[in-house]
XYZ file of C-alpha atoms in Angstrom:
618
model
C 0.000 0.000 0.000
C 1.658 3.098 -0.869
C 1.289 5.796 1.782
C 2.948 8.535 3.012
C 4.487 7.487 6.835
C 2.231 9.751 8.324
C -0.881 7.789 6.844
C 1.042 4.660 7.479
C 0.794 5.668 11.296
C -2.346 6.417 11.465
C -3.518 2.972 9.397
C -1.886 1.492 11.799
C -3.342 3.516 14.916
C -6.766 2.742 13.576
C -6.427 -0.891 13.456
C -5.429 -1.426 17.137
C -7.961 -2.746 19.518
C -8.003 -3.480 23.146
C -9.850 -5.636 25.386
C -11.283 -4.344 28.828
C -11.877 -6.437 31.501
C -15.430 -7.491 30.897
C -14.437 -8.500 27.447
C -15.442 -5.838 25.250
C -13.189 -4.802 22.331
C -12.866 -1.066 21.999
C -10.280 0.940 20.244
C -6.945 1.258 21.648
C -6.561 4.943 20.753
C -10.135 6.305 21.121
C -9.388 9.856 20.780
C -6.096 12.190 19.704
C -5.435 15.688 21.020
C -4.507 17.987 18.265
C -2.871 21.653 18.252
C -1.778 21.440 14.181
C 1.366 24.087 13.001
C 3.850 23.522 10.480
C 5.540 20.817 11.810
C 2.306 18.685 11.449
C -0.362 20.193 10.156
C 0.180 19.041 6.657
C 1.660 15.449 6.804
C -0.335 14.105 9.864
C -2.748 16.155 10.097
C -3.972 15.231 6.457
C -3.563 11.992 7.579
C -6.075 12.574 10.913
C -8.276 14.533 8.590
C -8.884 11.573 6.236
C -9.585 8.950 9.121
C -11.793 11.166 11.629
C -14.352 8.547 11.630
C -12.230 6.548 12.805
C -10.267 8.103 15.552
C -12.089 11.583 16.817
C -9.430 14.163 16.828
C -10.050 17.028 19.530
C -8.934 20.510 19.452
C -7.242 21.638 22.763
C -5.439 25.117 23.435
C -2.549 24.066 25.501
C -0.224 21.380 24.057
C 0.339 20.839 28.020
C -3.078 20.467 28.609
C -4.500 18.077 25.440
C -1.571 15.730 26.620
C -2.759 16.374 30.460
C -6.056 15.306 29.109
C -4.933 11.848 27.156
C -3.594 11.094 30.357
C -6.397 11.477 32.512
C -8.280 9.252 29.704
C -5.898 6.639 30.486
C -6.312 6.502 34.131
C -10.128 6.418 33.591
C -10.145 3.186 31.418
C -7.753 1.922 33.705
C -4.806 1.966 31.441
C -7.218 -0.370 28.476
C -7.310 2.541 26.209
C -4.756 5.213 24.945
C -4.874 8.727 24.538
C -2.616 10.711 21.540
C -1.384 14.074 21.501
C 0.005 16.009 18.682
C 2.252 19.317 18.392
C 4.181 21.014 15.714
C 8.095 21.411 16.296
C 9.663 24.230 19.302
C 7.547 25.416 21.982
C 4.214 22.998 21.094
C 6.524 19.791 21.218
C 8.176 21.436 24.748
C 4.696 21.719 26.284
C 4.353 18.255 26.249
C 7.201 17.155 27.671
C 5.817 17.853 31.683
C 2.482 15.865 30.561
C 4.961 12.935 29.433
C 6.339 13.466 33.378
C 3.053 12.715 34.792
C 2.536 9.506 32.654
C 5.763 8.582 33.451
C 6.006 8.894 36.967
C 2.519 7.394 37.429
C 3.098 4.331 34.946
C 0.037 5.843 32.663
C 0.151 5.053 28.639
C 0.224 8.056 26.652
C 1.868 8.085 22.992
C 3.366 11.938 21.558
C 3.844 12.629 18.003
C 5.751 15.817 18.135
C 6.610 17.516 14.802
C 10.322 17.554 14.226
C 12.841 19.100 11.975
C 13.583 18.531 8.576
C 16.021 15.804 8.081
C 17.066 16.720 4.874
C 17.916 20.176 6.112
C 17.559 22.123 3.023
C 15.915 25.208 4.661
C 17.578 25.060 8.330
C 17.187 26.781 10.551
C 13.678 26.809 10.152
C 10.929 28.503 12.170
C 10.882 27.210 15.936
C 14.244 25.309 15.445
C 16.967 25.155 18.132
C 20.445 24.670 16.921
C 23.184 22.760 18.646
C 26.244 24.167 17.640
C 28.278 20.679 17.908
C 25.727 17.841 17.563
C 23.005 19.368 14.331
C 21.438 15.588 14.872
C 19.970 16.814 18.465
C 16.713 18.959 18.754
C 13.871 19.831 20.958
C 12.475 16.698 21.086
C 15.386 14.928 22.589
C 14.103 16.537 25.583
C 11.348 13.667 25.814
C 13.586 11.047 26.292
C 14.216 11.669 30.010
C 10.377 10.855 30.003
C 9.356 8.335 28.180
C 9.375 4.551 27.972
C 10.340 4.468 24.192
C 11.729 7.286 22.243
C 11.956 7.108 18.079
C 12.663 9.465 15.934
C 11.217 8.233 12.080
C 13.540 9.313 9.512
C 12.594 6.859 7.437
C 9.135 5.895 6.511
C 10.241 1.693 6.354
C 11.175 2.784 10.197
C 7.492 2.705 10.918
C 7.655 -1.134 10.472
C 10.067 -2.210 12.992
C 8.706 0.423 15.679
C 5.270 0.259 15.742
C 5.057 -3.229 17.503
C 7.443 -1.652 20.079
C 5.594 1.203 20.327
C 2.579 -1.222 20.829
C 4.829 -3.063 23.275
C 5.048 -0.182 25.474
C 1.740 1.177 25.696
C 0.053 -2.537 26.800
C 2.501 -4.198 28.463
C 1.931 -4.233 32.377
C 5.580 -4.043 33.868
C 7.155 -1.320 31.093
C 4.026 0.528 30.255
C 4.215 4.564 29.848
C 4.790 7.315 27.386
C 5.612 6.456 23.696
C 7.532 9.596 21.633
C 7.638 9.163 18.030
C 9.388 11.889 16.981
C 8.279 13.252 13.508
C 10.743 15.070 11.119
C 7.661 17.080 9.000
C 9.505 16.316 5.560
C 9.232 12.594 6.582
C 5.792 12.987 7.266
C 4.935 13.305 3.555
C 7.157 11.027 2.280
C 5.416 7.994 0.680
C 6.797 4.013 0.623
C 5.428 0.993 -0.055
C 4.499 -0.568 3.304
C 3.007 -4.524 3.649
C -0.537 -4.876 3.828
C 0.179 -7.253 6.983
C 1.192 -4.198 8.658
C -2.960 -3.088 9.222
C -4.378 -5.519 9.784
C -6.883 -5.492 12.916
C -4.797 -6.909 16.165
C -6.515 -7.552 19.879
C -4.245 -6.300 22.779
C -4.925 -8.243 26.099
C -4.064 -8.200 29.489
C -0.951 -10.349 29.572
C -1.086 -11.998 33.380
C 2.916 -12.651 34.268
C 2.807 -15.742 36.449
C 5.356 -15.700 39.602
C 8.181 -17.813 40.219
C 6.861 -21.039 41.829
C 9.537 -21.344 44.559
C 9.388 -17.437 45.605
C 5.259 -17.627 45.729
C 5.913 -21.314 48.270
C 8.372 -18.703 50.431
C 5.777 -15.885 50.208
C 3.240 -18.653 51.344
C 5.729 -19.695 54.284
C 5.802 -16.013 55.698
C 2.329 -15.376 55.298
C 1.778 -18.479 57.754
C 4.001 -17.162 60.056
C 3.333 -14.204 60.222
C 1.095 -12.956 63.319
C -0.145 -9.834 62.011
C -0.253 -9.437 58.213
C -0.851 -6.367 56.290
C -2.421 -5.931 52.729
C -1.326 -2.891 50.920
C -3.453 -2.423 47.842
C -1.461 -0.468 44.796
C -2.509 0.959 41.792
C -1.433 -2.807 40.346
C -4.339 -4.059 41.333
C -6.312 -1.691 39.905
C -4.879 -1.770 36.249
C -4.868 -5.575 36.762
C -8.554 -5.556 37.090
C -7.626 -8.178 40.110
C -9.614 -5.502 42.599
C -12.525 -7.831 44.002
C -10.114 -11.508 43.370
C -7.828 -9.438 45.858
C -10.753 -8.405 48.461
C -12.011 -12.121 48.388
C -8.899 -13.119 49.097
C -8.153 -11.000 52.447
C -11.841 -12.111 53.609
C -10.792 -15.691 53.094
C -7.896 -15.501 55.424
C -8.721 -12.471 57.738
C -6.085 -10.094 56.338
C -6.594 -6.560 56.894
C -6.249 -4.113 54.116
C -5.141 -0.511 53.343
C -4.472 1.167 49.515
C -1.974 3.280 48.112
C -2.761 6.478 46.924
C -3.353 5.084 42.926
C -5.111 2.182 44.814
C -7.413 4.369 46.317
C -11.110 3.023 45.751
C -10.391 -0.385 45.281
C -12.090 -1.124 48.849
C -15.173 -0.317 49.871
C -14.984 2.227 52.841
C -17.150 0.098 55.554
C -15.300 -3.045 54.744
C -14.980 -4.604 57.609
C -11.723 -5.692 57.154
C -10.518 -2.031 55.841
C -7.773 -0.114 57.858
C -7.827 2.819 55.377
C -5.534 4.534 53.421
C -1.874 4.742 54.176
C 0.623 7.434 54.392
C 1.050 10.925 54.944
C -2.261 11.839 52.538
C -3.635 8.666 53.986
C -5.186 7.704 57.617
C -3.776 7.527 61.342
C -6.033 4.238 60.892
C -3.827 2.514 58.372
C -0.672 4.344 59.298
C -1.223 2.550 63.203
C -2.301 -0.603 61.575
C 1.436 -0.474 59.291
C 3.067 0.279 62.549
C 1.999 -2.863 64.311
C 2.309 -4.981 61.448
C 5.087 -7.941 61.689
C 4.470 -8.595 57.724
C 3.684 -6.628 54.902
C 2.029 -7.685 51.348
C 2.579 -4.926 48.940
C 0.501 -5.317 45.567
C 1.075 -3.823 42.451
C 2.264 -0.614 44.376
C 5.989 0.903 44.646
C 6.006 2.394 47.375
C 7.019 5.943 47.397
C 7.630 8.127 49.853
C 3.980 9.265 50.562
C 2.901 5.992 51.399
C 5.258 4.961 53.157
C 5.602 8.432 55.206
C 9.183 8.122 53.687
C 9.961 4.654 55.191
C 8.815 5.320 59.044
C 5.269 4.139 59.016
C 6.404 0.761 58.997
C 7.940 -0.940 62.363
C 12.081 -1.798 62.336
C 11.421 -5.558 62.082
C 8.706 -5.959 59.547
C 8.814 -8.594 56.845
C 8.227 -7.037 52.930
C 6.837 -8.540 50.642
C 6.210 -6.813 47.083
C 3.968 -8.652 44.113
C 4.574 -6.546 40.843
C 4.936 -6.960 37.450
C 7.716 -5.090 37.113
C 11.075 -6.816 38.751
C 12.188 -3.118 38.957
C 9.819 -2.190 41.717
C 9.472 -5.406 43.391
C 12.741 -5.494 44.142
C 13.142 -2.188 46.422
C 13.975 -1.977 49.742
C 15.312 -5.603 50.220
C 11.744 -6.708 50.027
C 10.863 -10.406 49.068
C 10.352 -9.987 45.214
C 7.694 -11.334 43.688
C 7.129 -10.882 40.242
C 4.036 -11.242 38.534
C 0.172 -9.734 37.328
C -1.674 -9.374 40.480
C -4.404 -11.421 39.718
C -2.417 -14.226 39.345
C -0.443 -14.139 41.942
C -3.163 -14.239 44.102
C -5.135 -16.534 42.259
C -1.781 -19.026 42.933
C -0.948 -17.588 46.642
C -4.633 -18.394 47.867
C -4.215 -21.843 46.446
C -1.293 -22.790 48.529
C -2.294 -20.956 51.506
C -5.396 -23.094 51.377
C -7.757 -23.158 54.750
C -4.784 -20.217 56.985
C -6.364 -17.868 58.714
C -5.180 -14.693 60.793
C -5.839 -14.364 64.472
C -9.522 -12.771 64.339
C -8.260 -10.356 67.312
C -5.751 -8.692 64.723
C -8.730 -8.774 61.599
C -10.839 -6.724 63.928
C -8.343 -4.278 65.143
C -8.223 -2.750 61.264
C -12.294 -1.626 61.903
C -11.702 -0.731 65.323
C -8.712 1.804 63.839
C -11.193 2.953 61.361
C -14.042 3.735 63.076
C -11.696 6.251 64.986
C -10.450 7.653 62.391
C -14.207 7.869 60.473
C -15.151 9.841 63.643
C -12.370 11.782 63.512
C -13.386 12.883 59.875
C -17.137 13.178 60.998
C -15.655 16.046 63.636
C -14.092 17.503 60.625
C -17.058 17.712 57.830
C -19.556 18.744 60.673
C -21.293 22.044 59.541
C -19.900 25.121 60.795
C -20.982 29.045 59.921
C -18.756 31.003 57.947
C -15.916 29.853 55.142
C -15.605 26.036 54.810
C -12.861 23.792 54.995
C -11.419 21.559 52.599
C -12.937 18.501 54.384
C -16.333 19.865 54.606
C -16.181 20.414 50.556
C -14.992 16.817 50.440
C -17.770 15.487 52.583
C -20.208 17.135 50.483
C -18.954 16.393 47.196
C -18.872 12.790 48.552
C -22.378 12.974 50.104
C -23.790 13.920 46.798
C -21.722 11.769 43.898
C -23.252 8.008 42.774
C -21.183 4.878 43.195
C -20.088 5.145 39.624
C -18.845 8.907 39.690
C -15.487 9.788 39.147
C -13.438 11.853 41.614
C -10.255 13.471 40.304
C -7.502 15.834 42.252
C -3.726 15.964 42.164
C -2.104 19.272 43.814
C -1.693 21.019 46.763
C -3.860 19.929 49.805
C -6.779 18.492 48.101
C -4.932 15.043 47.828
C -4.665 14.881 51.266
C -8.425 15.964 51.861
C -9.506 13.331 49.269
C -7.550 10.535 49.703
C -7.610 10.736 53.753
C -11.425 11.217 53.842
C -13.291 10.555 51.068
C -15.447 7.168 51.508
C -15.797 5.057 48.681
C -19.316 2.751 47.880
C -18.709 1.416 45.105
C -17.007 -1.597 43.737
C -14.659 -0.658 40.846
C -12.056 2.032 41.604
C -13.508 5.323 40.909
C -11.058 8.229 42.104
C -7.932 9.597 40.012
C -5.317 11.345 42.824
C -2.095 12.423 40.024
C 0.433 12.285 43.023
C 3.506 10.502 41.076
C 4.017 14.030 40.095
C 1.278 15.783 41.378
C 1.457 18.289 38.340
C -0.619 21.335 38.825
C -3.008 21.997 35.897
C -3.788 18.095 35.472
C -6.897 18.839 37.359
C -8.651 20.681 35.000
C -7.068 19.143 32.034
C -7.475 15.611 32.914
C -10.591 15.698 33.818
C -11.317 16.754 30.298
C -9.843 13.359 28.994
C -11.186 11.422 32.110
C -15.045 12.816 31.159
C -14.177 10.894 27.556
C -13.891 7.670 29.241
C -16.309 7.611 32.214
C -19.636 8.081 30.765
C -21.729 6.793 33.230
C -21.226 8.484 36.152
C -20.147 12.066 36.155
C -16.312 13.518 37.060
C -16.182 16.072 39.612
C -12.161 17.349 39.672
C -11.644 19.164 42.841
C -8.519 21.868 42.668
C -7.155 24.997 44.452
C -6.924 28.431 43.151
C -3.142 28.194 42.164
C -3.889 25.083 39.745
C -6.971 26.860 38.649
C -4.405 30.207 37.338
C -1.845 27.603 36.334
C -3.582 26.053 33.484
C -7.113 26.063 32.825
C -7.318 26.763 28.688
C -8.764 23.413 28.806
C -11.946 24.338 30.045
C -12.848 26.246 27.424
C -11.933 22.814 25.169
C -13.894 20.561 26.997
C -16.843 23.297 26.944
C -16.354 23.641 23.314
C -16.297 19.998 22.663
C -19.233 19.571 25.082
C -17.508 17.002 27.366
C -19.037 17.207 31.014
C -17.594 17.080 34.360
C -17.696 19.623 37.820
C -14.465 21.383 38.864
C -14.891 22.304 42.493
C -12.205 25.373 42.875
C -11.295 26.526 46.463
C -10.221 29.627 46.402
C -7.914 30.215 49.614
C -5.717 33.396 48.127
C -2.418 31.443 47.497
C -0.429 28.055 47.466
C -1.512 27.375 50.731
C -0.310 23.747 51.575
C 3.296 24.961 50.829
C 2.891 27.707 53.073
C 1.544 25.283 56.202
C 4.953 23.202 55.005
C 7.143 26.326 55.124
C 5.693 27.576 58.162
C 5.139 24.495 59.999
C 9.223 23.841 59.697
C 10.108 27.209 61.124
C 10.357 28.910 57.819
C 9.070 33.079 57.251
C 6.266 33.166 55.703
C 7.474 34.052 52.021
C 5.916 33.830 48.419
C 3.100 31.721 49.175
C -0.151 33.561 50.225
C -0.867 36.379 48.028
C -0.592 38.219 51.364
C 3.214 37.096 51.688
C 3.970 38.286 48.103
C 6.099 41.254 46.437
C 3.446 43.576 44.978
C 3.511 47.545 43.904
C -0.284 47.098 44.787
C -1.470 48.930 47.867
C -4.876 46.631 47.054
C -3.966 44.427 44.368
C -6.207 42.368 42.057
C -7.945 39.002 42.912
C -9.158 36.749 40.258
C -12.581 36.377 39.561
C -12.824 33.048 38.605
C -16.293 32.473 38.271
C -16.268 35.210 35.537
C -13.303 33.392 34.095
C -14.941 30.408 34.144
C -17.902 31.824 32.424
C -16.165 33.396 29.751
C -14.782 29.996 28.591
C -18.142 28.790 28.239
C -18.971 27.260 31.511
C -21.835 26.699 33.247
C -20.862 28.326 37.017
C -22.272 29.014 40.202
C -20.585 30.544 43.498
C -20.558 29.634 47.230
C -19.487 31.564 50.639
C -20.479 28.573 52.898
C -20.736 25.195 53.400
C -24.592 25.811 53.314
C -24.394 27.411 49.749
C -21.883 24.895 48.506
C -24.037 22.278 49.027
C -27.094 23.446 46.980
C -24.270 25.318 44.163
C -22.499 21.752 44.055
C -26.168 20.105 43.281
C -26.976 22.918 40.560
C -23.390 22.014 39.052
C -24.149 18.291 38.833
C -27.371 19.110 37.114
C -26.492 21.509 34.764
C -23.261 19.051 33.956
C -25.581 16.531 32.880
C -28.323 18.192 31.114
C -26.149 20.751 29.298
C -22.547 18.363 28.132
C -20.471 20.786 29.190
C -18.225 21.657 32.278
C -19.724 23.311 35.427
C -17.845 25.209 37.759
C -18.252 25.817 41.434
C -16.338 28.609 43.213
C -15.758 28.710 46.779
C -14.136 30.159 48.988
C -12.255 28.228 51.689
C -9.812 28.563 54.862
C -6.446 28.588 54.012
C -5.082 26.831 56.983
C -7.558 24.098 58.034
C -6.046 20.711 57.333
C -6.625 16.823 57.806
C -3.410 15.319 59.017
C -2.860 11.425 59.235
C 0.144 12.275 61.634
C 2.523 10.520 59.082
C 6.239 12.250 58.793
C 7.606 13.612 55.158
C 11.063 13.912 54.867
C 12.371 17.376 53.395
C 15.188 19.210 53.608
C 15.554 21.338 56.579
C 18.318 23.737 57.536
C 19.678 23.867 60.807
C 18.673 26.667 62.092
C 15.035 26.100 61.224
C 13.160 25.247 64.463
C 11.874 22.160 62.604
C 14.995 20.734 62.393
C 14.957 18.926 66.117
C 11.778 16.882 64.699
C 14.109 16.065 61.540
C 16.787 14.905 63.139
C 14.542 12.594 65.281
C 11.952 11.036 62.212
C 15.699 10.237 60.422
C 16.144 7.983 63.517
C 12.951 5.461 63.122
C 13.453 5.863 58.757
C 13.761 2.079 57.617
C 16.794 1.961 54.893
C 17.015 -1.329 54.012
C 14.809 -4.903 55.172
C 15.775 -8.289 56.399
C 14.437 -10.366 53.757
C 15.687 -13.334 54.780
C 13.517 -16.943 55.017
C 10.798 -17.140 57.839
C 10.592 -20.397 59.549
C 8.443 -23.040 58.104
């Protein structure tokens, strides 16, 4: 078939399927995210013209932002389907590369075709094009290979055929899966070659289900016997292995209590009786005491940063780990037992050997016991109270008023904390999207966008501060234009407020944070006025002053969401210094003479650096 490379591409983009987990077979890239200039506009962006029907191409006004929102479709179809984003060459391909970041750190599928350069450079330097005075081979888009998976760059259309399935590779497989760069040279683009039939036809990506090492999972099964009080620790593995309810049977079979990771967040239904929580610093003092009295630990599809793990102190000195992944990179951290292998079938295997064990029922009732303190705890902080809400009281509303099968979506600032400590799931498939791998403000807005795509049952509410609101929120007007609907819920507090607690909480001045601690020439400066933003970028919006008015505002947004297909804003003001705190330690640099240094110096002492992973006794 002769085609130019970009309509090879796209052939081949069209022909690739996926299969979710109930079996359906839906396209692997439903949707691409397009901001067309000269680097693209003409070669692949013919080539998108002349397949629409086939994949939907969206306009979006930040190349940042359209790549924020193929992203957030990602997470929502639990990494089954794939979003595309498009620039020309220069500052479009740049604006990408902090979207590639977030799919990167948080292990999310996401494939860039950046315009490049010419290679036959005839007319360099061309418009947008940075030169490097000693190597004329490098440009912008070498700048995306510190984030992603799999980095091309197609000078020649044949190149196409030995890439592709790699690129493929990448974007399905469990243990390397995240960004895909295909870098494309714009005279390349329109050059044509003869490519094999073969190359599009139809293909089926599935699930591929790594099986563990037989003689690790009978050592993992020895441990688990001996151990007295056993932890589950539910990752985002779990999730994107669909293994969610094999995994809850599982801990209800042998009495195991259970907390999630931040991207595990959901998997568990909140009054599970067996539930701890979540753990961590954004997490629970439920799960966090539960991790500190643990003698074992069963980490599952999760790599345990430093939130979760309140950088390596929320664990006791002497406690067994034990990490399933699919990915021999993360299981081995830490000096952990290392099992690798697909979630659900390393459970399906582990509960086979571990037949009839169970756990002493005085340690499967201590995780409800921890919880229901903690759920009080909570219930102190969303009570009703005159005058300018907190971020918990928001959160208990929003959470009051959303259906099982909503979609819940934050990632900067304090929200995570506010969502991920309180928020009370009822469902049974994970429904909550916390971007805190890189917690990149702007992704709240943006992905939600993308998320909205894939979640068409329930509604997305994305709840974000006023800094992420001014940081990047062009793609409101996209998602309003397209007539995509979600809620954003934006607290307006007057500044970056959760950096100032962390600045001032250590000691530190208070200093660039709170508009009120800013340089200004401004006797009275301005504020933003972000419902009339909002507004302007064709949003349906409504305003709050209390928790009384948020409530019925919030219900108005929902409504007008879903009977209009476009996004609805709430505004609302909200203290700047009221926080939920799981009483979890984060480890940051502090100077000496800050007066949080003391409390440093003493976390360092209980930080775990490295685990005794030696055999446990039969």
């Amino acid at each position: 078939m002769r085609l130019t490379t970009a309509q090879a591409l796209v052939g081949w983009l069209v022909a690739q399927h996926s299969e979710t987990f109930d079996g359906r077979e839906v396209p692997l890239f439903p949707a691409a995210f397009a901001i067309f200039g000269h680097g693209n506009v003409l070669g692949l962006g013919t080539a998108l013209s002349e397949r629409r029907d086939e994949i939907p191409v969206w306009r979006g006004h930040t190349e940042q932002g359209m790549a924020l929102a193929a992203v957030g479709l990602a997470k929502a179809t639990h990494r089954r389907q794939v979003g595309i984003a498009t620039s020309s060459i220069g500052p479009g391909a740049l604006n990408m590369v902090t979207a590639a970041g977030v799919a990167h750190a948080n292990r999310l599928p996401l494939l860039l075709l950046p315009g490049d350069t010419f290679t036959n450079r005839a007319p360099d330097p061309v418009l947008q094009q940075v030169e490097h005075f000693g190597d004329p081979t490098i440009t912008v888009n070498d700048a995306f290979r510190a984030v992603s998976r799999y980095f091309d760059r197609i000078t020649r259309p044949e190149q196409l055929i030995a890439t592709l399935p790699q690129a493929a590779r990448v974007l399905t497989d469990a243990a390397d899966v995240g960004p895909v760069t295909l870098a494309l040279p714009q005279d390349v683009q329109a050059e044509t070659y003869d490519f094999p039939e073969a190359l599009f036809e139809p293909v089926v990506h599935r699930i591929t289900r790594s099986r563990p090492d037989s003689r690790v999972l009978a050592e993992t099964a020895r441990a688990l016997r001996s151990a007295r009080r056993p932890l589950l620790v539910l990752g985002g593995g779990v999730r994107y292995s669909g293994a969610g309810r094999l995994v809850l049977e599982f801990a209800e079979r042998h009495g195991i209590p259970i907390t999630e990771t931040t991207a595990g967040r959901t998997l568990v239904p909140h009054d599970h009786e067996l539930y701890a929580g979540p753990l961590g610093i954004t997490g629970s003092a439920s799960a966090n005491a539960a991790a500190a009295q643990a003698d074992l630990v069963l980490a599952i599809g999760t790599r345990l940063q430093d939130f979760t793990t309140a950088s390596w102190t929320v664990f006791a000195p002497d406690v067994r780990l034990i990490t399933v992944n699919t990915a021999r990179f993360d299981a081995v951290k830490h000096g952990a037992l290392a099992v690798v292998g697909d979630a659900d079938a390393t459970v399906r295997e582990l509960a086979a050997l571990l037949a009839n064990w169970q756990v002493d029922t005085e340690w499967s009732e201590r995780a409800e016991g921890l919880r229901t303190t903690w759920d009080a705890h909570i219930d102190k902080l969303r009570a009703p109270t005159p005058g300018v809400p907190s971020y918990a009281q928001i959160v208990g509303v929003v959470n009051e008023l959303s259906a099982p099968d909503d979609y819940v979506m934050t990632a900067s600032g304090g929200m995570p904390g506010e969502l991920i400590g309180g928020w009370r799931a009822t469902g049974t498939v994970p429904t909550m999207d916390v971007e805190y791998g890189f917690s990149c403000m702007g992704y709240e807005l943006a992905g939600a966008w993308g998320a909205a795509m894939a979640h068409v049952h329930g509604l997305v509410t994305t709840m974000l501060g006023d800094g992420s609101y001014l940081m990047l929120n062009s793609e409101l007007f996209s998602a309003a234009f397209a007539g995509h609907r979600f809620v954003a819920v934006v607290c307006d507090n007057d500044g970056y407020a959760v950096i100032a607690r962390l600045q001032e909480g250590q000691g530190g001045d208070p200093f660039n944070n709170f508009y009120a601690d800013c340089r200004t020439n401004h006797v009275r400066p301005p504020r933003a006025d972000f419902a009339s933003h909002a507004r302007s970028l064709g949003c349906a919006v409504f305003t709050a002053t209390d928790l009384t008015e948020f409530r019925g505002a919030y219900a108005r947004a929902r409504a007008a969401a879903l009977s209009e297909s476009r996004p609805a804003v709430v505004v609302v003001r909200t203290q700047p210094s009221a926080w939920t705190d799981a009483g979890a330690w984060w480890e940051v640099g502090v100077p000496e003479h800050l007066a949080g240094r003391a409390a440093y110096d003493q976390a360092k002492t209980a930080q775990l650096r490295y685990l005794n992973r030696a055999e446990s006794a039969d």
